[in-house]
mmCIF file with all atom_site columns, C-alpha atoms in Angstrom:
data_model
loop_
_atom_site.group_PDB
_atom_site.id
_atom_site.type_symbol
_atom_site.label_atom_id
_atom_site.label_alt_id
_atom_site.label_comp_id
_atom_site.label_asym_id
_atom_site.label_entity_id
_atom_site.label_seq_id
_atom_site.pdbx_PDB_ins_code
_atom_site.Cartn_x
_atom_site.Cartn_y
_atom_site.Cartn_z
_atom_site.occupancy
_atom_site.B_iso_or_equiv
_atom_site.pdbx_formal_charge
_atom_site.auth_seq_id
_atom_site.auth_comp_id
_atom_site.auth_asym_id
_atom_site.auth_atom_id
_atom_site.pdbx_PDB_model_num
ATOM 1   C CA . MET D 1 1   ? -18.045 40.669 -9.639  1.00 0.00 ? 3   MET D CA 1
ATOM 2   C CA . CYS D 1 2   ? -21.477 39.498 -11.091 1.00 0.00 ? 4   CYS D CA 1
ATOM 3   C CA . LEU D 1 3   ? -23.692 37.606 -9.336  1.00 0.00 ? 5   LEU D CA 1
ATOM 4   C CA . GLY D 1 4   ? -27.347 36.180 -9.256  1.00 0.00 ? 6   GLY D CA 1
ATOM 5   C CA . ILE D 1 5   ? -29.185 37.590 -7.491  1.00 0.00 ? 7   ILE D CA 1
ATOM 6   C CA . PRO D 1 6   ? -32.724 36.009 -5.784  1.00 0.00 ? 8   PRO D CA 1
ATOM 7   C CA . GLY D 1 7   ? -35.591 36.667 -6.429  1.00 0.00 ? 9   GLY D CA 1
ATOM 8   C CA . GLN D 1 8   ? -39.784 35.605 -6.670  1.00 0.00 ? 10  GLN D CA 1
ATOM 9   C CA . ILE D 1 9   ? -41.451 35.440 -10.044 1.00 0.00 ? 11  ILE D CA 1
ATOM 10  C CA . VAL D 1 10  ? -44.847 37.464 -9.572  1.00 0.00 ? 12  VAL D CA 1
ATOM 11  C CA . ALA D 1 11  ? -46.359 38.034 -12.934 1.00 0.00 ? 13  ALA D CA 1
ATOM 12  C CA . VAL D 1 12  ? -45.880 37.239 -16.819 1.00 0.00 ? 14  VAL D CA 1
ATOM 13  C CA . ALA D 1 13  ? -45.306 39.909 -18.486 1.00 0.00 ? 15  ALA D CA 1
ATOM 14  C CA . ASP D 1 14  ? -45.082 38.789 -22.151 1.00 0.00 ? 16  ASP D CA 1
ATOM 15  C CA . GLU D 1 15  ? -46.231 35.215 -22.915 1.00 0.00 ? 17  GLU D CA 1
ATOM 16  C CA . ASP D 1 16  ? -44.424 34.724 -26.056 1.00 0.00 ? 18  ASP D CA 1
ATOM 17  C CA . ALA D 1 17  ? -41.482 36.930 -24.765 1.00 0.00 ? 19  ALA D CA 1
ATOM 18  C CA . MET D 1 18  ? -40.504 34.468 -22.119 1.00 0.00 ? 20  MET D CA 1
ATOM 19  C CA . LEU D 1 19  ? -40.411 37.256 -20.000 1.00 0.00 ? 21  LEU D CA 1
ATOM 20  C CA . CYS D 1 20  ? -41.503 37.283 -16.270 1.00 0.00 ? 22  CYS D CA 1
ATOM 21  C CA . VAL D 1 21  ? -42.051 40.032 -13.739 1.00 0.00 ? 23  VAL D CA 1
ATOM 22  C CA . VAL D 1 22  ? -39.555 39.515 -10.735 1.00 0.00 ? 24  VAL D CA 1
ATOM 23  C CA . ASP D 1 23  ? -39.543 40.752 -7.102  1.00 0.00 ? 25  ASP D CA 1
ATOM 24  C CA . VAL D 1 24  ? -36.316 41.097 -5.917  1.00 0.00 ? 26  VAL D CA 1
ATOM 25  C CA . SER D 1 25  ? -36.269 42.558 -2.584  1.00 0.00 ? 27  SER D CA 1
ATOM 26  C CA . GLY D 1 26  ? -39.363 45.158 -3.369  1.00 0.00 ? 28  GLY D CA 1
ATOM 27  C CA . VAL D 1 27  ? -37.830 46.063 -6.698  1.00 0.00 ? 29  VAL D CA 1
ATOM 28  C CA . ARG D 1 28  ? -39.641 44.837 -9.431  1.00 0.00 ? 30  ARG D CA 1
ATOM 29  C CA . ARG D 1 29  ? -38.086 43.785 -13.433 1.00 0.00 ? 31  ARG D CA 1
ATOM 30  C CA . SER D 1 30  ? -38.560 42.306 -16.615 1.00 0.00 ? 32  SER D CA 1
ATOM 31  C CA . VAL D 1 31  ? -36.591 39.387 -16.860 1.00 0.00 ? 33  VAL D CA 1
ATOM 32  C CA . ASP D 1 32  ? -36.047 36.373 -19.486 1.00 0.00 ? 34  ASP D CA 1
ATOM 33  C CA . VAL D 1 33  ? -37.042 33.008 -18.546 1.00 0.00 ? 35  VAL D CA 1
ATOM 34  C CA . VAL D 1 34  ? -36.744 30.484 -21.183 1.00 0.00 ? 36  VAL D CA 1
ATOM 35  C CA . CYS D 1 35  ? -34.076 29.331 -18.944 1.00 0.00 ? 37  CYS D CA 1
ATOM 36  C CA . VAL D 1 36  ? -36.564 28.127 -16.334 1.00 0.00 ? 38  VAL D CA 1
ATOM 37  C CA . ALA D 1 37  ? -39.820 27.786 -18.080 1.00 0.00 ? 39  ALA D CA 1
ATOM 38  C CA . GLU D 1 38  ? -40.918 23.961 -18.782 1.00 0.00 ? 40  GLU D CA 1
ATOM 39  C CA . PRO D 1 39  ? -41.130 23.387 -22.153 1.00 0.00 ? 41  PRO D CA 1
ATOM 40  C CA . GLY D 1 40  ? -44.856 23.575 -23.520 1.00 0.00 ? 42  GLY D CA 1
ATOM 41  C CA . ALA D 1 41  ? -46.024 24.769 -20.002 1.00 0.00 ? 43  ALA D CA 1
ATOM 42  C CA . PRO D 1 42  ? -47.680 28.235 -19.589 1.00 0.00 ? 44  PRO D CA 1
ATOM 43  C CA . LEU D 1 43  ? -45.636 31.018 -18.016 1.00 0.00 ? 45  LEU D CA 1
ATOM 44  C CA . SER D 1 44  ? -48.398 31.389 -14.976 1.00 0.00 ? 46  SER D CA 1
ATOM 45  C CA . ASP D 1 45  ? -47.115 27.996 -13.365 1.00 0.00 ? 47  ASP D CA 1
ATOM 46  C CA . LEU D 1 46  ? -43.726 29.978 -12.419 1.00 0.00 ? 48  LEU D CA 1
ATOM 47  C CA . VAL D 1 47  ? -45.158 32.581 -10.419 1.00 0.00 ? 49  VAL D CA 1
ATOM 48  C CA . GLY D 1 48  ? -44.564 32.261 -7.072  1.00 0.00 ? 50  GLY D CA 1
ATOM 49  C CA . ALA D 1 49  ? -41.291 30.734 -7.752  1.00 0.00 ? 51  ALA D CA 1
ATOM 50  C CA . TRP D 1 50  ? -37.862 31.572 -6.407  1.00 0.00 ? 52  TRP D CA 1
ATOM 51  C CA . VAL D 1 51  ? -35.288 32.158 -9.487  1.00 0.00 ? 53  VAL D CA 1
ATOM 52  C CA . LEU D 1 52  ? -31.425 33.431 -9.708  1.00 0.00 ? 54  LEU D CA 1
ATOM 53  C CA . VAL D 1 53  ? -31.583 36.922 -11.750 1.00 0.00 ? 55  VAL D CA 1
ATOM 54  C CA . HIS D 1 54  ? -28.464 37.847 -13.657 1.00 0.00 ? 56  HIS D CA 1
ATOM 55  C CA . VAL D 1 55  ? -28.342 40.207 -16.251 1.00 0.00 ? 57  VAL D CA 1
ATOM 56  C CA . GLY D 1 56  ? -32.129 40.143 -16.448 1.00 0.00 ? 58  GLY D CA 1
ATOM 57  C CA . PHE D 1 57  ? -32.095 36.607 -16.735 1.00 0.00 ? 59  PHE D CA 1
ATOM 58  C CA . ALA D 1 58  ? -33.615 34.087 -14.668 1.00 0.00 ? 60  ALA D CA 1
ATOM 59  C CA . MET D 1 59  ? -30.809 31.580 -14.640 1.00 0.00 ? 61  MET D CA 1
ATOM 60  C CA . SER D 1 60  ? -32.205 28.981 -12.299 1.00 0.00 ? 62  SER D CA 1
ATOM 61  C CA . ARG D 1 61  ? -35.200 27.972 -9.558  1.00 0.00 ? 63  ARG D CA 1
ATOM 62  C CA . ILE D 1 62  ? -34.610 28.270 -5.725  1.00 0.00 ? 64  ILE D CA 1
ATOM 63  C CA . ASP D 1 63  ? -36.178 27.155 -2.480  1.00 0.00 ? 65  ASP D CA 1
ATOM 64  C CA . GLU D 1 64  ? -37.166 30.056 -0.502  1.00 0.00 ? 66  GLU D CA 1
ATOM 65  C CA . GLU D 1 65  ? -35.256 29.052 1.714   1.00 0.00 ? 67  GLU D CA 1
ATOM 66  C CA . GLU D 1 66  ? -32.647 29.139 -0.176  1.00 0.00 ? 68  GLU D CA 1
ATOM 67  C CA . ALA D 1 67  ? -33.171 32.536 -1.307  1.00 0.00 ? 69  ALA D CA 1
ATOM 68  C CA . ALA D 1 68  ? -33.359 33.898 1.731   1.00 0.00 ? 70  ALA D CA 1
ATOM 69  C CA . ALA D 1 69  ? -29.939 32.242 3.358   1.00 0.00 ? 71  ALA D CA 1
ATOM 70  C CA . THR D 1 70  ? -28.432 33.784 -0.262  1.00 0.00 ? 72  THR D CA 1
ATOM 71  C CA . LEU D 1 71  ? -30.030 37.383 0.588   1.00 0.00 ? 73  LEU D CA 1
ATOM 72  C CA . LYS D 1 72  ? -29.162 37.230 3.743   1.00 0.00 ? 74  LYS D CA 1
ATOM 73  C CA . VAL D 1 73  ? -25.270 36.873 2.346   1.00 0.00 ? 75  VAL D CA 1
ATOM 74  C CA . LEU D 1 74  ? -25.028 39.596 -0.169  1.00 0.00 ? 76  LEU D CA 1
ATOM 75  C CA . THR D 1 75  ? -26.272 41.855 2.223   1.00 0.00 ? 77  THR D CA 1
ATOM 76  C CA . GLU D 1 76  ? -23.761 41.058 4.794   1.00 0.00 ? 78  GLU D CA 1
ATOM 77  C CA . ILE D 1 77  ? -20.708 40.621 2.257   1.00 0.00 ? 79  ILE D CA 1
ATOM 78  C CA . GLY D 1 78  ? -22.092 44.581 0.817   1.00 0.00 ? 80  GLY D CA 1
ATOM 79  C CA . GLU D 1 79  ? -22.601 43.252 -2.423  1.00 0.00 ? 81  GLU D CA 1
ATOM 80  C CA . ALA D 1 80  ? -26.784 43.178 -2.560  1.00 0.00 ? 82  ALA D CA 1
ATOM 81  C CA . ALA D 1 81  ? -26.918 46.694 -2.742  1.00 0.00 ? 83  ALA D CA 1
ATOM 82  C CA . ALA D 1 82  ? -25.010 46.831 -5.706  1.00 0.00 ? 84  ALA D CA 1
ATOM 83  C CA . GLU D 1 83  ? -26.566 44.496 -7.089  1.00 0.00 ? 85  GLU D CA 1
ATOM 84  C CA . MET D 1 84  ? -30.009 45.746 -6.162  1.00 0.00 ? 86  MET D CA 1
ATOM 85  C CA . GLU D 1 85  ? -28.926 49.097 -7.610  1.00 0.00 ? 87  GLU D CA 1
ATOM 86  C CA . ALA D 1 86  ? -28.280 47.357 -10.829 1.00 0.00 ? 88  ALA D CA 1
ATOM 87  C CA . LEU D 1 87  ? -32.252 46.346 -10.693 1.00 0.00 ? 89  LEU D CA 1
ATOM 88  C CA . THR D 1 88  ? -33.274 49.531 -9.823  1.00 0.00 ? 90  THR D CA 1
ATOM 89  C CA . LYS D 1 89  ? -31.311 51.196 -13.055 1.00 0.00 ? 91  LYS D CA 1
ATOM 90  C CA . GLY D 1 90  ? -32.690 48.674 -15.218 1.00 0.00 ? 92  GLY D CA 1
ATOM 91  C CA . SER D 1 91  ? -28.966 47.195 -16.638 1.00 0.00 ? 93  SER D CA 1
ATOM 92  C CA . VAL D 1 92  ? -25.777 45.692 -15.366 1.00 0.00 ? 94  VAL D CA 1
ATOM 93  C CA . ASP D 1 93  ? -22.259 46.902 -16.498 1.00 0.00 ? 95  ASP D CA 1
ATOM 94  C CA . LEU D 1 94  ? -21.198 43.726 -17.763 1.00 0.00 ? 96  LEU D CA 1
ATOM 95  C CA . TYR D 1 95  ? -17.583 44.802 -18.097 1.00 0.00 ? 97  TYR D CA 1
ATOM 96  C CA . PRO D 1 96  ? -16.696 46.715 -14.734 1.00 0.00 ? 98  PRO D CA 1
ATOM 97  C CA . ALA D 1 97  ? -13.731 48.970 -14.574 1.00 0.00 ? 99  ALA D CA 1
ATOM 98  C CA . ARG D 1 98  ? -10.705 46.762 -13.016 1.00 0.00 ? 100 ARG D CA 1
ATOM 99  C CA . THR D 1 99  ? -8.124  48.185 -10.718 1.00 0.00 ? 101 THR D CA 1
ATOM 100 C CA . GLN D 1 100 ? -4.827  46.323 -10.126 1.00 0.00 ? 102 GLN D CA 1
#
């Protein structure tokens, strides 16, 4: 299953490449922020923002309460561990094997 997992932008990694560092429950990865950046605004304006991260992209902005609630639900249903493992390894399997 592919999920967006909440993370907080903690730093700008590369302004020209539109990359920021996102912290997801203690795991930090560079992600593309082109979908959430304001045109013409510096990426430093995003530091502190909460976003949903999916396959190396920040897909949308969310507030801190929504981030906490989403992480809680993902943990409860056991999906957070798989997403955290993918973030830790730095890759996500876009086409996982399916069993019938």
